[in-house]
Every structure is written in C-alpha cells, then in structure tokens.
XYZ file of C-alpha atoms in Angstrom:
615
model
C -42.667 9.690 -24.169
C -44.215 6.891 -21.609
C -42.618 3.494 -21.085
C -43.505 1.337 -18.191
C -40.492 -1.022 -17.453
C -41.078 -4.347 -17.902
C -44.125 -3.840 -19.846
C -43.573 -1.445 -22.510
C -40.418 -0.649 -24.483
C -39.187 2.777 -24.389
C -37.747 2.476 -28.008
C -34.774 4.615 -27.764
C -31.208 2.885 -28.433
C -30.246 3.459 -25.093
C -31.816 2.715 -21.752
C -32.860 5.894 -20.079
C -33.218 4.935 -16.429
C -30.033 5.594 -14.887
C -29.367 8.671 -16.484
C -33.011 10.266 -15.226
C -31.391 9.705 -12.018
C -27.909 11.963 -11.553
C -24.846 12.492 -10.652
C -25.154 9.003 -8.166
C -22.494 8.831 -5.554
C -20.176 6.002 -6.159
C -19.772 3.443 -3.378
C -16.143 2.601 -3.664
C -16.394 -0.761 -1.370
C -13.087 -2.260 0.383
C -13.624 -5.678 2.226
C -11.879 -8.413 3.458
C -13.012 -12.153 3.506
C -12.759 -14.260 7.182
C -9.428 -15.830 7.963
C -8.922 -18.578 5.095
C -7.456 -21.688 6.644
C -3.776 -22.485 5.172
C -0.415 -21.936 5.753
C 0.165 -20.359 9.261
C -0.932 -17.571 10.338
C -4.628 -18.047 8.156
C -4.665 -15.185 5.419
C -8.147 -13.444 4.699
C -8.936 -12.214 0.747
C -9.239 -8.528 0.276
C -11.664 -7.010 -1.884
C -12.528 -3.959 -3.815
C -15.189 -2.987 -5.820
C -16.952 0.132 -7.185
C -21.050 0.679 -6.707
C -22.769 3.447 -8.427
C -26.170 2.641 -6.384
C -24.637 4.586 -2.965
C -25.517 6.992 -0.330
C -25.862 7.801 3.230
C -29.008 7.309 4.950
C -28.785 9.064 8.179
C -26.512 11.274 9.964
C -27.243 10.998 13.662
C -25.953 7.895 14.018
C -24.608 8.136 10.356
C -25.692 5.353 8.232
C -24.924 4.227 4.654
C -26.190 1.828 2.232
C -24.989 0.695 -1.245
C -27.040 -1.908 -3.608
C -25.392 -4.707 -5.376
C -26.983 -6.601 -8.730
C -26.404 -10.565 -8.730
C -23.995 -11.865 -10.542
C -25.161 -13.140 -14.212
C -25.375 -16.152 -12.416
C -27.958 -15.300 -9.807
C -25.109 -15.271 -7.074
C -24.353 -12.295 -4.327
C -21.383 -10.762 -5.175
C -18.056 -10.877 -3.606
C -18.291 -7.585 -1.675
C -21.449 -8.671 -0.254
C -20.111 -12.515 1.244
C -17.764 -10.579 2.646
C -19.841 -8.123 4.676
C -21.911 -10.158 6.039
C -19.819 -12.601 7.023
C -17.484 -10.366 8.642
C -19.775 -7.710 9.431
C -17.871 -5.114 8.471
C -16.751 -2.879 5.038
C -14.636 0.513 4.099
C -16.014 3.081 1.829
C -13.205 5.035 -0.022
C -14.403 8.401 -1.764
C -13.892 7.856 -5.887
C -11.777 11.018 -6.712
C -10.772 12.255 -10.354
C -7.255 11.570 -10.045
C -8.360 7.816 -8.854
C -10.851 7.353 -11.453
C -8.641 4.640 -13.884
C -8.289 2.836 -11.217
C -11.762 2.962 -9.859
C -12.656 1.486 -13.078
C -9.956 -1.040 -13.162
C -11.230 -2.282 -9.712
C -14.751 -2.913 -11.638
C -13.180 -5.776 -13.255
C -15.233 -8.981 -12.803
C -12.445 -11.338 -11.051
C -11.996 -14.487 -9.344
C -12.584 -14.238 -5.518
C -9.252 -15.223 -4.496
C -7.418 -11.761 -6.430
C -6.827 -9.167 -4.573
C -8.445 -5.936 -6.288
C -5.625 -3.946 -4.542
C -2.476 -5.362 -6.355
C -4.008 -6.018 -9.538
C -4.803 -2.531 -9.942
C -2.029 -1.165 -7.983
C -3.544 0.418 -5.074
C -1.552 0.640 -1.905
C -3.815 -0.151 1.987
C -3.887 0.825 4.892
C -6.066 -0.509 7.179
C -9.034 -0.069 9.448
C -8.895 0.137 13.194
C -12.308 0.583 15.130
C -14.323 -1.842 13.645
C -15.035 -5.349 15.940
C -12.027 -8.170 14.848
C -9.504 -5.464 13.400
C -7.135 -6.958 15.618
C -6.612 -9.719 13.645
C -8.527 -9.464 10.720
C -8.805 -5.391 9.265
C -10.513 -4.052 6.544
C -8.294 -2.539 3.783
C -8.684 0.575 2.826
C -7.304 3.082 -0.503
C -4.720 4.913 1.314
C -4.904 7.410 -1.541
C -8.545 8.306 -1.223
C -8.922 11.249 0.607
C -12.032 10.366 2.738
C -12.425 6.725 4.364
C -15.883 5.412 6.626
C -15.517 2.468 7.984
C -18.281 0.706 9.136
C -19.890 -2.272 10.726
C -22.830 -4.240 9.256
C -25.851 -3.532 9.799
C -28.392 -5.555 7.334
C -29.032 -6.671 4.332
C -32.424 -6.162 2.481
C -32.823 -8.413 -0.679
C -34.975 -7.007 -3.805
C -35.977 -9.931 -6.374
C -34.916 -9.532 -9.902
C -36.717 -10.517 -13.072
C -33.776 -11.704 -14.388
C -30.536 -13.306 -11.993
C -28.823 -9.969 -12.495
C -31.425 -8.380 -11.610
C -31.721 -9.120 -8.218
C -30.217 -6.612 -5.735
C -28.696 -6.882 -2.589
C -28.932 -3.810 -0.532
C -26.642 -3.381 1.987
C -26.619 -0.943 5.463
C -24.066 -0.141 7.367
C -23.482 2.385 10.637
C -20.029 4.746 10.040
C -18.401 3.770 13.190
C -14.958 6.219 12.060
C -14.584 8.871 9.557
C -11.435 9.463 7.616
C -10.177 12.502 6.366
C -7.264 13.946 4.805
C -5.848 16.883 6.055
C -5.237 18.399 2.651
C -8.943 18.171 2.019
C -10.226 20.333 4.069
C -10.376 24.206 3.858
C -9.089 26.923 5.860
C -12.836 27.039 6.963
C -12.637 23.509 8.404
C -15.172 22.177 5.623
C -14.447 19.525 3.582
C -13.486 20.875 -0.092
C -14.678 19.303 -2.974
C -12.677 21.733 -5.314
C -9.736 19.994 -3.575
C -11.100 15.992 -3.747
C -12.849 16.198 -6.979
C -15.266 13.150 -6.489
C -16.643 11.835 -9.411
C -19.852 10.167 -9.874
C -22.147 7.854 -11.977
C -24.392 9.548 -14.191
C -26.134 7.507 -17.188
C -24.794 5.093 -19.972
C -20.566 4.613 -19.393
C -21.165 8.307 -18.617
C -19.239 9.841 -15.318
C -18.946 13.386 -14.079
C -16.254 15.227 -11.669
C -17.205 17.758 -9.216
C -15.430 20.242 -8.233
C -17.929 23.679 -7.468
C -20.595 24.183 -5.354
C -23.187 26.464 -4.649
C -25.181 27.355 -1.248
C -29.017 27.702 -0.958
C -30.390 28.034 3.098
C -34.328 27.222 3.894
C -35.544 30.443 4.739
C -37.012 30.337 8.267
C -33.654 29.871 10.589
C -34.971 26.841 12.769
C -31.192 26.260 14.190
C -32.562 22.673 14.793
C -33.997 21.996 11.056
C -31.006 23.661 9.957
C -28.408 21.872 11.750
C -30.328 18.562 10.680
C -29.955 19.462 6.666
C -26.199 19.978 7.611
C -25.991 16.674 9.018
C -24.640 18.325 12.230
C -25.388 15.322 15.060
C -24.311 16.996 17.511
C -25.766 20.468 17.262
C -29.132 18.871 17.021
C -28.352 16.707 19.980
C -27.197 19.919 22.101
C -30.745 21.831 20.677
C -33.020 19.063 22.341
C -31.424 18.565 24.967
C -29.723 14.726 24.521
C -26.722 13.257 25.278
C -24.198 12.705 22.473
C -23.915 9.318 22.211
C -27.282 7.415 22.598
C -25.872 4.216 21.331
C -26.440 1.118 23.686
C -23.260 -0.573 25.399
C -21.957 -2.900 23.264
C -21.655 -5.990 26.004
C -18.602 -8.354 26.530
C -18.417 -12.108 26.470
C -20.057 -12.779 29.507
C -18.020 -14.406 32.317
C -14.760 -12.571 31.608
C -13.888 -10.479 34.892
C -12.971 -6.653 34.300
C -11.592 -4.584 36.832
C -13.781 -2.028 37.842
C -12.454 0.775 36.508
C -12.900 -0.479 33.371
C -16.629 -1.148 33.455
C -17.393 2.643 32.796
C -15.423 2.399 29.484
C -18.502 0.080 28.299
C -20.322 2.765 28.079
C -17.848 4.725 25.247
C -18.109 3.063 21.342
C -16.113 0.585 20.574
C -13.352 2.903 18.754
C -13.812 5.034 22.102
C -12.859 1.635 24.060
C -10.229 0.282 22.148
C -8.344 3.941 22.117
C -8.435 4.066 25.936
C -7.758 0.658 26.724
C -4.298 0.727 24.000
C -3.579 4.057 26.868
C -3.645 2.069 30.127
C -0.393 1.066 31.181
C -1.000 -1.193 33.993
C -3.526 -4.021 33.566
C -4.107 -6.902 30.604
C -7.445 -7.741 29.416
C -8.444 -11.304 28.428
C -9.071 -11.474 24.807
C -12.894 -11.949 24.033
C -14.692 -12.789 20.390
C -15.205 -8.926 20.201
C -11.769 -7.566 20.578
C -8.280 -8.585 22.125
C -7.590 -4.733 24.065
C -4.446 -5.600 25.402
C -1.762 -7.703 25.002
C 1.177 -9.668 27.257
C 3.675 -6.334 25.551
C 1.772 -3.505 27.028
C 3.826 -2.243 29.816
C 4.548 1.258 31.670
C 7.284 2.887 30.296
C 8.211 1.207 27.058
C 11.107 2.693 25.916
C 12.160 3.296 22.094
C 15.567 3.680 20.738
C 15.316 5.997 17.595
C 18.748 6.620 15.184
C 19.678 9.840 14.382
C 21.491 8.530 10.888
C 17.708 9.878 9.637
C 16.045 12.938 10.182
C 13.238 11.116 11.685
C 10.499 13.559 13.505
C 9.754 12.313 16.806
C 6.942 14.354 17.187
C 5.140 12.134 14.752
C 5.448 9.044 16.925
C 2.706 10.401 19.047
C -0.264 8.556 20.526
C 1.139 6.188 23.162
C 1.170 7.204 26.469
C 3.654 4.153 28.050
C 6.636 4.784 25.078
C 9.696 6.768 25.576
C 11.423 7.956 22.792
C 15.538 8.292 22.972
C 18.041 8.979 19.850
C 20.896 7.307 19.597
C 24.641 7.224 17.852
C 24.157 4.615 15.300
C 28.054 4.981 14.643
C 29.303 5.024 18.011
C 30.705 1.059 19.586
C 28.320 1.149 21.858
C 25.001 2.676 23.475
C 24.774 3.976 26.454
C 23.828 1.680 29.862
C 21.443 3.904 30.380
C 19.026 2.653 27.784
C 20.248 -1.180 27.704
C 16.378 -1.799 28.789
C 15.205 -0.436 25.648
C 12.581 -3.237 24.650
C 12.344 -1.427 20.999
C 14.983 -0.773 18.667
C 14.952 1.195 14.949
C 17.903 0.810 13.321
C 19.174 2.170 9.957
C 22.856 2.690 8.610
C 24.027 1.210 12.153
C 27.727 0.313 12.130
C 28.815 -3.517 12.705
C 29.961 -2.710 16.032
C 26.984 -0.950 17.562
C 24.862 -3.837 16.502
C 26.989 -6.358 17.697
C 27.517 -4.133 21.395
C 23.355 -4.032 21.032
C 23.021 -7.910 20.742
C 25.207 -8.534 23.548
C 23.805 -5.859 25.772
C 20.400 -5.002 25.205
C 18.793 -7.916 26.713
C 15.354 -6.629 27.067
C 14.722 -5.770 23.588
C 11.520 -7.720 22.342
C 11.193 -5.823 18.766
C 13.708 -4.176 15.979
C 12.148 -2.201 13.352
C 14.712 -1.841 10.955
C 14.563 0.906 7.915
C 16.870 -0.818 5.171
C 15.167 -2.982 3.055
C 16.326 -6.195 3.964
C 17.443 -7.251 7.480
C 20.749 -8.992 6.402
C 22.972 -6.500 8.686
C 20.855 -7.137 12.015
C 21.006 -11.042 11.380
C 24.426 -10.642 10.453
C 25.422 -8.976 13.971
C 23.647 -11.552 15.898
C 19.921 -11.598 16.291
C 17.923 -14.310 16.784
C 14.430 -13.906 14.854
C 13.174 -16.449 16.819
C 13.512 -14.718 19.862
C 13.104 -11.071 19.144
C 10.820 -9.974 16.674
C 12.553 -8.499 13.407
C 10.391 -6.329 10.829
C 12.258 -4.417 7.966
C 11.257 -1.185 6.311
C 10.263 -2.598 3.241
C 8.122 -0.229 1.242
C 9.918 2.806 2.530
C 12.497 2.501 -0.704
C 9.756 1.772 -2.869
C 9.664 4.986 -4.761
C 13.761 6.140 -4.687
C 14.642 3.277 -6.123
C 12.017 2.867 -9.032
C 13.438 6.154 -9.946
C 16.560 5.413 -10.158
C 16.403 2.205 -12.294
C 14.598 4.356 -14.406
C 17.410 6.996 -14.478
C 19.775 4.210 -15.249
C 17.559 2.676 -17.979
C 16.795 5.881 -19.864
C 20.822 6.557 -19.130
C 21.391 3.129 -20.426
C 19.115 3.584 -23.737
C 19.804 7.214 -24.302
C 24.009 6.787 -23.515
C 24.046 9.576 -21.739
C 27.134 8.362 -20.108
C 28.754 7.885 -23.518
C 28.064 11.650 -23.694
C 29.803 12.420 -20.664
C 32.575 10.816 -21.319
C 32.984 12.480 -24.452
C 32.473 15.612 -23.172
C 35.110 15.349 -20.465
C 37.772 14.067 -23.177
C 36.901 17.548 -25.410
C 35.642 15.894 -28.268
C 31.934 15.854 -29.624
C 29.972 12.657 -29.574
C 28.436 13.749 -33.249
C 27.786 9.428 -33.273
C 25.110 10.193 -30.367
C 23.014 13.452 -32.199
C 21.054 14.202 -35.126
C 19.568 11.584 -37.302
C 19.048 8.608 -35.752
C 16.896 5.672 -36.595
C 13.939 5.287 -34.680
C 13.565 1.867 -32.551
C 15.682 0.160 -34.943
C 15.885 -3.692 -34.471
C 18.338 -4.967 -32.432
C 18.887 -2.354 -30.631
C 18.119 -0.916 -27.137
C 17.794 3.133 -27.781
C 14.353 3.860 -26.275
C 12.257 2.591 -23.913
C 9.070 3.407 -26.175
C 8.433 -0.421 -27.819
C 11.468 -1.653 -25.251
C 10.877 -5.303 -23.696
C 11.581 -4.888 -20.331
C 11.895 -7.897 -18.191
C 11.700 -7.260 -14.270
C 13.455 -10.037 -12.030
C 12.228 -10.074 -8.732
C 8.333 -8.531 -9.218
C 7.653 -6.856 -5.541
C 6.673 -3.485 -4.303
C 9.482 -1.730 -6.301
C 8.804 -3.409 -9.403
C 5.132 -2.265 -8.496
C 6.375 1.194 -8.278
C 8.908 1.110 -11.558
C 6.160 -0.415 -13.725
C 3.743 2.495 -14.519
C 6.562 4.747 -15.226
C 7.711 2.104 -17.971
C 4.561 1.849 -19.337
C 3.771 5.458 -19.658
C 7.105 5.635 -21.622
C 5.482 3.050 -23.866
C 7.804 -0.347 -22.943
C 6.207 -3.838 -22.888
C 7.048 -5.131 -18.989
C 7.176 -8.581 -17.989
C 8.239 -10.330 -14.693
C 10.021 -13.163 -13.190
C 9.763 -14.624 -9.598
C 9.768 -17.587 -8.077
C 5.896 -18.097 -8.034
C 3.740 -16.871 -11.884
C 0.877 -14.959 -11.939
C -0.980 -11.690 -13.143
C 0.187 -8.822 -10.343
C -0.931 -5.470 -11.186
C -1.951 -6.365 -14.080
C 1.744 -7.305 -15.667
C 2.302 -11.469 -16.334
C 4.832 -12.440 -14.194
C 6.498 -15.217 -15.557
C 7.685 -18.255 -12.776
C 11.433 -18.655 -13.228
C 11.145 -21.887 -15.350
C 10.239 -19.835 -18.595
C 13.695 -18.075 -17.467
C 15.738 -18.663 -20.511
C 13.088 -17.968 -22.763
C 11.890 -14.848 -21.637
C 15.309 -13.308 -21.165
C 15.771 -14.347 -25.161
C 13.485 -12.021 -25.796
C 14.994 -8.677 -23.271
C 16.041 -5.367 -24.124
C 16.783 -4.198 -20.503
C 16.693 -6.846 -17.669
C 16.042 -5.192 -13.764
C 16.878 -7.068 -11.556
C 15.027 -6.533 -7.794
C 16.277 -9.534 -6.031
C 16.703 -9.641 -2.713
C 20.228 -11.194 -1.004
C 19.870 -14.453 0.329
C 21.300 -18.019 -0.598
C 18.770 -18.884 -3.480
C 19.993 -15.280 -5.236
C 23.744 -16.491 -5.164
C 24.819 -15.544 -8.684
C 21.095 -16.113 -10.220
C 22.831 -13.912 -13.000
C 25.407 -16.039 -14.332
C 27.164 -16.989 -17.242
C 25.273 -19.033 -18.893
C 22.006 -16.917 -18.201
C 23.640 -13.780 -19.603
C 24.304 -15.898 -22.351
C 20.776 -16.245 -23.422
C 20.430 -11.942 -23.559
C 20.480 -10.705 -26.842
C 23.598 -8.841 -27.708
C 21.976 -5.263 -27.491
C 20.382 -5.994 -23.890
C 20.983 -4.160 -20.948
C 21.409 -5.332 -17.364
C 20.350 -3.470 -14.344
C 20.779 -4.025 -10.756
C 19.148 -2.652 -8.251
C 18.322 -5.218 -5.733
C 21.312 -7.250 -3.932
C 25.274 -7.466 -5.805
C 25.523 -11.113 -5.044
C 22.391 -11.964 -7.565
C 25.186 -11.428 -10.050
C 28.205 -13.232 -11.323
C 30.057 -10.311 -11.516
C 33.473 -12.385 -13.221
C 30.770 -13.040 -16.073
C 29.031 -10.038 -16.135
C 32.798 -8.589 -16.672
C 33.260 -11.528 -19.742
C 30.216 -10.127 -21.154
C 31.073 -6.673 -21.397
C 34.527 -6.672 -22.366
C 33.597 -9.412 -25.348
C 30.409 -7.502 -26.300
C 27.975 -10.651 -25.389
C 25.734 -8.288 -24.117
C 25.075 -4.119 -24.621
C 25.903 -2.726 -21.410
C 24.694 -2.778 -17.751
C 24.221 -0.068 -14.884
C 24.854 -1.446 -11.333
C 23.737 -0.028 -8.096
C 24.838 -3.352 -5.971
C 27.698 -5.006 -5.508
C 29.023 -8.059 -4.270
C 31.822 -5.946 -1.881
C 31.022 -2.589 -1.176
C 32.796 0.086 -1.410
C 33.712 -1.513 -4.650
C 37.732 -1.734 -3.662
C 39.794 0.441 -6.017
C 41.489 -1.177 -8.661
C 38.745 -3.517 -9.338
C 37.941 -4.712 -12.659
C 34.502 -3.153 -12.807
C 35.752 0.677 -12.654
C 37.361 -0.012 -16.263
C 34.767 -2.588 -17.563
C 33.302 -1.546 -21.222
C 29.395 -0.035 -21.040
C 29.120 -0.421 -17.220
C 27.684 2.523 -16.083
C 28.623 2.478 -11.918
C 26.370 4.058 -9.070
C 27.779 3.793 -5.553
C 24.336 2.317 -3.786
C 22.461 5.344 -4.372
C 19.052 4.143 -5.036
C 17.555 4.134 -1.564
C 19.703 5.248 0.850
C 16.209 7.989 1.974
C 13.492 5.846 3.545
C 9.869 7.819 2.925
C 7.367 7.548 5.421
C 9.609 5.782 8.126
C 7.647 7.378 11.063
C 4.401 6.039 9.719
C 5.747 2.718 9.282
C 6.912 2.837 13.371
C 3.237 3.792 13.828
C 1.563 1.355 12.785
C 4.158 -1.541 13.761
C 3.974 0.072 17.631
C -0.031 -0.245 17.888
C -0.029 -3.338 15.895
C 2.689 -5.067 18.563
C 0.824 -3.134 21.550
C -2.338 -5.006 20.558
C -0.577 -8.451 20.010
C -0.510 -8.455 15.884
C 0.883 -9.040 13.088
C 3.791 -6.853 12.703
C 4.043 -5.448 9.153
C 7.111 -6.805 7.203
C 7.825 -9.374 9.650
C 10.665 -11.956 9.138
C-alpha cells in the first residue's frame, strides 16, 4: 500500500504511522512552574507528564529532546510553559513496575494539580540545575534513572490542525541519576533489572528487558567509543580536554575572592559541590545561584541519638559537620557538646530536652524523627528562634500497615478468636458458613466504605492497600479536594459522610483544633456495625464516649493505637471496654529512611532553604 499523509487516505481502521516507527523511548517529563505569588514563602506548581516522541541527541555534551503536540486548543502544553520559563526539566526513565502510573500521569489536568499526588508518586528533587536553591525540579524518586537538565531551545513545527502543532524541546543533561541496584556487576546499566517500557503503535506499549550485542567490524577505538556514547574516551583519543564547556559567568559586579575565580571554570554542579565544601568564606547570592549561606561555618557540629540505629556513615558529604551520639535518656548532655548548633532527637526523655533547652544555646536547627514535634515544644523551644523540622514521612509506611492490621483484625475478629482460644473454648460463631458482605455489617474490607480522617502522607500510603482489597475510600480534612485520586471530603459534609462508614481511620494530628474531634455526638452519627480506628493523636477522641459507645453497642468496635495518657494507667476503663481491640503505640515507633531525611535537611539549611517539614 501507498498513502501520502494529508493527501491520500491510507484506508485501514487504524492509523499506521506511529507504529512504523518502534519501540519510541518515553520522555517521562518532571517540571516545576516559577515561584507563584501567594501566601509566604511563594509556592511553584509541579508537573509531570509522559512523551512518547523522546530521545537523546548527543552524548558529548549529552543532549536530549522530547516533542510536545498543542493542546486541542492550539495552546503549548503545561510541561513546555514550564521549561522555558524556568529553563530547566527532569527526565525520569518509564519502568514496568511504574507503568500505571506513567499512564495515570497522562491525564489531561488543570495546571494548578500536582501530577505527583494525584497519582501518588513520591519527589525528590534536583540539585545542579541554575535556581535549585529555591526553586528545584521534582523528580520520581522511584525511577531508577533521573537527567536533569537545563534548557536549551525550543523549535516549533506548525500543525494542520491546533493539535497538530509540535513543540520540540532540547535540553543539555547537566547530572545523571542512577540507582545503584540498576547497574550490573559489570558496571553497565541493566535493563533486565529496570525494565523500561516504551511506545510502540496504537495504545500499544512494550517492556524491555534483553539485549543483544552487535560491534562494527573495523576496531576504530575512536568510532567505537563514539557509538558507546563514551565522552570521555573520545575526548582522551583526540587529544581534548574533558570539559570544553564555556564558563558560565556571574552577575557582574559581585566581588569573589580569588581563590574562587578558578572554580568558574568547573560546571555549575562542579561549582555548587565545592563551594557547599568551603568552610570559611560566604558568597553573595547572585540571579544564578545563592552558594553559601549566613549557616555555613567550620566545624558544625551534629548531635545524633542513639535511641535509633542510625548509620552515621550515611551522613557523609559535608566536610565542616561533626557527628556525636548522644544518651537520649540520660538528664543531661555532656558540656562538651553544649555548642552543638544541630540537634536530632527521637524518643528523648522530658528531662534531657528540657537540660538541652536550657543549655544548648548555640543550637540553630532540631531535626526531630517523631512525627509531630509536640515533645520538643513541650520542653521549651521556641520555633521562632530555632528552626524545628519533624520527621514526617519517615512513619509513613509502619503505620499504614498497621491500621491495616487493625482493620482486617477489626473485620475478620481475629481478636474475638483469641480470646476464645485462650478461654479453651472454640469460636464455631467465627468459622464455616458465613454470609458474604452481608448488610449492615463490617466483615470484609472487599465492598467496605472506608472513611479516612485526616488525608496526609499516611493516608497516602494506607489507601492503595485498601483499594487492592477492594474497599471504597473516602477522606476528610479541613480543606476538600481530589488527592491521589480519592475525594476528600472538607469537614462540613462530616456528619454525612460518617452516616455512611464501615471503618473510620482516623490520622489526625494533636493540636487544639483535634481536641475530642471524635465525640459523642459524632460517634453518634456511625452506623451501629462501624468501626473506629486511631492511629494519629489519643486526644482526637472523646475517649468517656467512645467508652458509652462500646459498652451500649452504639457502634461495632474500635482498635486504638493513641491515647489520651500514655501508658494507658492500669485499671482504666478502656482495658475492659467491649470490642476495643488495644495496641500500646506500636504503629511507628521505626522511622525509615531517617538518615536520608538528615541529608537533605543539612544541604538544604547549608544553602539557606527551605527545610523539609518545617514548623
């Protein structure tokens, strides 16, 4: 067959364009919008987008371009606003065990919804690229392999129809990303171990995960080297430096000391790792980059508690910071460190924080690991005058796991079961026929209406396991919404959405506006089969009504974590209470990825930042 497009139709039912022309890398795109005026400090809009229309250009520098059709109504798209008015974007590699969410992230939205949360994708962000300091680009901290890169140009190809317009997009691959795990013992990148996937024709995709080697005959080291994409082989063959790149030139008038002036000629990653090193003098910040701020000092010294098996070694990188463990238990810390300027705290006793308020006078940050920082505010600190960050994030997963355990104990009585078992007798009540999702019930979470109160990152984290298990999730906060693709409800639908709860979660954190939330009259609009769960704060609970509603069978049963006084005292109500099932504060208790957290809060404060989880 001949077709010419545009001229001639190729009468087949399906367009055959695309899929002459496969498997087409896909150019998974992360951006980030400038700083949008508002509330202090000005939030930017992160984007992210898949392209099938991707590939590198070059290798030596490395260059990459991906194309992007109008919109239907002749306008550039999102991904491309952002770019060039930033001048800067992320690729993340598509992989196989991304792919839903790849395609999720191909949803046409509204500009001002973040790709990342709707399809429940968690960042990290970039670091080398010109502005990072105070505006990064996000990136899929689950892909495997990350470039980012700065923008180069755009080259615009006219459409015969709005959509068909294209916006072609360069940019240079300024740092390279890649995950230990993905590379072989060979020191190659393994494709059998990232299983990209690609575009191929149609709604068609394809996953690779084999390869197969074919070598030009010949052995011209130079030619080869080139097909490998090895810069700086090729570079060594003919003789030229490595990096070729021109200087990338300050704001003029802004005085550097002279040993800085050779660092111009070094990239700008190359610049800003060396400058983050130097311990002794403070750059003014420019429109390029800020290198240093007013908290870069020799010999910074970090207090680290050994209530945690935290690994040092992993807090690497940063040539001015000490690193000392301390007794989080004992009444005190030793003089010797009462200069500390950093502090990590987690599981401290009352006392030591108390002895560290009135003693360590030097301290300018606190990175606490517990969720919330109610005990550091509690001993003393002032948040205005030292900065406080918590370790939100690190609980995420221990506790999404264990609201499920207590759900699936809740629905499947397990702890009816037990208790049976340790009187002798034989629950015969709980086994063999039983009626499958009957009404008015809560006995499975398959067709369950789970309501989540308090929708953050561990509601984020407990709502694909729900859904997998085939329950309908809602949420309630403060603010409503779409997040992650569940309808979060604002608390003014309250009564009317927990009418209509098998299992209520509750996530909330402990602060004034929490005080009993869960009261008596709210537990009286539950259903008398619904469950209650609790793993956020035990003051978000009424627990004199939640007691009420147990013992006269207003509601079906509920599983605490949290209480208002813990240890719960013995003798207390609670322990006897009918359907409560009781767990001691187990949930989190085992912050996950706490040195990574410390990481990224010590360059973000050495470079004058935002601090992550800031109070």
């Amino acid at each position: 067959m001949f077709y010419q497009p545009g001229k001639t139709y190729h009468n087949l039912p399906f367009d055959p364009f695309k899929a002459c022309v496969v498997p087409r890398p896909i150019g998974w795109i992360s951006t980030t919008s400038p700083l949008q005026q508002g509330p202090p400090p000005p939030q930017p809009i992160h984007n992210l987008a898949p392209f099938s229309q991707f590939t590198n250009l070059s290798f030596d520098p490395p260059y990459v371009m991906f194309a992007a059709n109008q919109t239907s109504e002749g306008s550039k798209k999102d991904t491309v606003r952002n770019v060039e008015s930033t001048g800067k974007f992320v690729w993340n590699l598509a992989t196989w065990n991304l792919r839903d969410k790849v395609n999720a992230s191909a949803q046409q939205l509204p500009f001002e919804v973040d790709e990342f949360e709707h399809v429940a994708l968690e960042k990290e962000f970039s670091s080398c690229l010109q502005g990072d300091e105070t505006n990064p680009v996000p990136m899929v901290k689950e892909s495997p392999v990350k470039f980012e890169c700065s923008y180069y140009s755009t080259l615009r190809l006219p459409g015969d129809s709005p959509m068909g317009g294209v916006d072609l997009v360069i940019g240079r691959v300024e740092g390279v990303h890649i995950a230990d795990w993905a590379l072989s013992k060979e020191g190659k990148l393994d494709i059998g171990k990232t299983k990209p996937i690609a575009r191929c024709g149609y709604y068609e995709y394809v996953v690779l995960d084999k390869t197969f080697d074919m070598i030009i005959p010949g052995g011209d080291k130079v030619i080869l080297a080139g097909l490998e994409g090895n810069a700086e082989q090729v570079q060594k063959s003919i003789g030229q430096p490595m990096d070729r790149r021109p200087p990338v030139h300050l704001q003029s008038g802004i005085p550097l000391p002279s040993f800085a002036k050779p660092m111009l000629q070094l990239r700008f990653c190359q610049r800003l790792r060396v400058f983050r090193s130097l311990s002794q003098a403070t750059f003014a910040s420019t429109t390029a980059a800020r290198f240093f701020s007013s908290t870069s000092q020799a010999n910074m010294k970090l207090l680290y508690p050994t209530s945690l098996a935290l690994d040092p070694a992993k807090i690497t990188g940063f040539s001015t910071l000490t690193l000392h463990p301390y007794d989080v238990r004992s009444p005190s810390i030793p003089s010797e460190h009462h200069d500390a300027e950093v502090l990590v705290t987690w599981a401290n006793s009352k006392d030591n924080l108390t002895y560290a308020v009135e003693n360590l006078k030097s301290l300018k940050w606190i990175q606490s690991l517990a969720a919330g920082p109610n005990d550091v505010l509690s001993a003393g600190f002032d948040a205005s005058k030292v900065k406080i960050t918590t370790g939100s994030g690190l609980h995420d997963k221990t506790v999404a796991e264990h609201a499920l355990g207590l759900l699936l104990n809740a629905a499947r009585r397990f702890y009816e079961m037990r208790d049976y078992q340790m009187q002798g007798k034989w629950p015969g009540h709980l086994g063999g026929p039983q009626p499958d999702r009957e009404k008015g019930t809560f006995r499975t979470l398959r067709d369950a209406r789970v309501t989540i109160w308090g929708f953050g990152n561990i509601a984020k984290s407990l709502t694909p396991h729900l859904l997998a298990l085939g329950a309908t999730v809602r949420g309630l906060a403060r603010s409503k919404g779409v997040r992650d693709g569940i309808e979060v409800f604002g608390e003014d639908s309250l009564e009317d959405i927990l009418k209509e709860t098998d299992a209520l979660v509750m996530i909330l954190p402990g602060d004034a506006s929490t005080k009993h939330a869960l009261n008596k009259e709210r537990l009286g609009y539950l259903p008398k089969h619904a469950w209650v769960v609790n793993v956020g704060r035990g003051t978000s609970i009424d627990e004199d009504a939640l007691f009420g509603a147990l013992e006269g069978e207003q509601i079906g049963g509920a599983a605490l974590d949290v209480f208002e006084t813990e240890p719960l005292p013995e003798g207390n109500k609670l322990y006897g209470a009918k359907n409560l099932v009781l767990s001691p504060h187990a949930a989190g208790g085992r912050p996950q990825g706490a040195e990574e957290l410390i990481v990224e809060n010590l360059r973000k404060f050495l470079g004058g930042q935002e601090l992550k989880n800031i109070i």
